[in-house]
C-alpha positions as a LaTeX table, in Angstrom:
\begin{tabular}{lrrr}
\hline
Residue & $x$ (\AA) & $y$ (\AA) & $z$ (\AA) \\
\hline
Val1 & 12.19 & 10.52 & $-9.58$ \\
His2 & 12.01 & 6.78 & $-8.70$ \\
Leu3 & 8.41 & 5.76 & $-7.65$ \\
Asp4 & 8.33 & 2.42 & $-5.83$ \\
Val5 & 4.91 & 2.43 & $-4.32$ \\
Asp6 & 3.26 & $-0.72$ & $-5.80$ \\
Ile7 & $-0.38$ & 0.26 & $-5.75$ \\
Tyr8 & $-2.72$ & 2.21 & $-8.03$ \\
Ala9 & $-3.63$ & 5.16 & $-5.82$ \\
Ser10 & $-0.09$ & 5.79 & $-4.76$ \\
Val11 & 1.29 & 5.64 & $-8.31$ \\
Lys12 & $-1.41$ & 8.02 & $-9.55$ \\
Ala13 & $-0.77$ & 10.49 & $-6.64$ \\
Gly14 & 2.88 & 10.24 & $-7.32$ \\
Leu15 & 2.58 & 10.97 & $-10.96$ \\
Glu16 & 0.21 & 13.80 & $-10.32$ \\
Phe17 & 2.66 & 15.35 & $-7.99$ \\
Phe18 & 5.95 & 14.81 & $-9.71$ \\
Val19 & 5.34 & 14.96 & $-13.45$ \\
Pro20 & 4.26 & 18.70 & $-13.48$ \\
Arg21 & 7.41 & 19.43 & $-11.49$ \\
Leu22 & 9.93 & 17.69 & $-13.71$ \\
Thr23 & 12.40 & 19.74 & $-15.69$ \\
Pro24 & 12.64 & 19.22 & $-19.42$ \\
Gly25 & 14.71 & 15.95 & $-19.86$ \\
Gly26 & 13.79 & 14.71 & $-16.37$ \\
Ile27 & 12.54 & 11.18 & $-15.91$ \\
Ile28 & 10.32 & 9.16 & $-13.65$ \\
Ile29 & 11.19 & 5.49 & $-13.13$ \\
Leu30 & 8.11 & 3.30 & $-12.10$ \\
Asp31 & 9.66 & 0.38 & $-10.25$ \\
Asp32 & 6.70 & $-2.02$ & $-10.49$ \\
Tyr33 & 5.16 & $-1.32$ & $-13.77$ \\
Gly34 & 5.54 & $-4.80$ & $-15.24$ \\
Leu35 & 5.18 & $-6.91$ & $-12.21$ \\
Thr36 & 2.00 & $-9.12$ & $-12.26$ \\
Asn37 & 1.74 & $-8.98$ & $-8.44$ \\
Cys38 & 1.39 & $-5.16$ & $-8.60$ \\
Pro39 & $-1.22$ & $-4.57$ & $-11.27$ \\
Gly40 & $-2.29$ & $-1.25$ & $-9.92$ \\
Ala41 & 1.12 & 0.15 & $-10.68$ \\
Lys42 & 0.65 & $-0.44$ & $-14.43$ \\
Asp43 & $-3.04$ & 0.57 & $-14.36$ \\
Gly44 & $-2.36$ & 3.89 & $-12.55$ \\
Thr45 & 0.59 & 4.65 & $-14.87$ \\
Asp46 & $-1.34$ & 3.85 & $-18.02$ \\
Glu47 & $-4.35$ & 5.84 & $-16.88$ \\
Tyr48 & $-2.26$ & 8.89 & $-16.04$ \\
Cys49 & $-0.27$ & 8.66 & $-19.25$ \\
Ala50 & $-3.40$ & 8.37 & $-21.43$ \\
Ala51 & $-4.88$ & 11.43 & $-19.83$ \\
His52 & $-1.73$ & 13.50 & $-20.35$ \\
Arg53 & $-0.60$ & 12.15 & $-23.68$ \\
Leu54 & 2.49 & 10.46 & $-22.48$ \\
Gln55 & 3.92 & 7.11 & $-23.34$ \\
Pro56 & 5.68 & 5.02 & $-20.65$ \\
Leu57 & 8.65 & 3.17 & $-22.05$ \\
Tyr58 & 8.58 & $-0.37$ & $-20.70$ \\
Leu59 & 11.90 & $-1.88$ & $-19.63$ \\
Pro60 & 12.32 & $-5.66$ & $-19.72$ \\
Ile61 & 13.31 & $-5.70$ & $-16.06$ \\
Gly62 & 9.72 & $-4.88$ & $-15.10$ \\
Gln63 & 10.15 & $-1.09$ & $-14.71$ \\
Ala64 & 8.96 & 1.73 & $-16.92$ \\
Val65 & 10.30 & 5.19 & $-17.61$ \\
Ile66 & 8.36 & 8.40 & $-18.34$ \\
Phe67 & 10.27 & 11.33 & $-19.85$ \\
Ala68 & 9.33 & 14.82 & $-18.89$ \\
Pro69 & 7.25 & 16.58 & $-21.64$ \\
Asp70 & 8.59 & 19.72 & $-23.24$ \\
Arg71 & 6.99 & 22.74 & $-21.93$ \\
\hline
\end{tabular}
């Protein structure tokens, strides 16, 4: 899944919808995670990950990746 929605509410909603549906080994790419002009993307991702014991992997190009948890 590639989420490119820029704002907090949309990032949270996307993660809440897609993460439970990922197959083991699946990934979500969060396009705007590290961009300072889209702080809601990072905030929504970090909040979701903290609540679900996930760790986003920050990429130096400003994106982040979340790997599907094992079920």
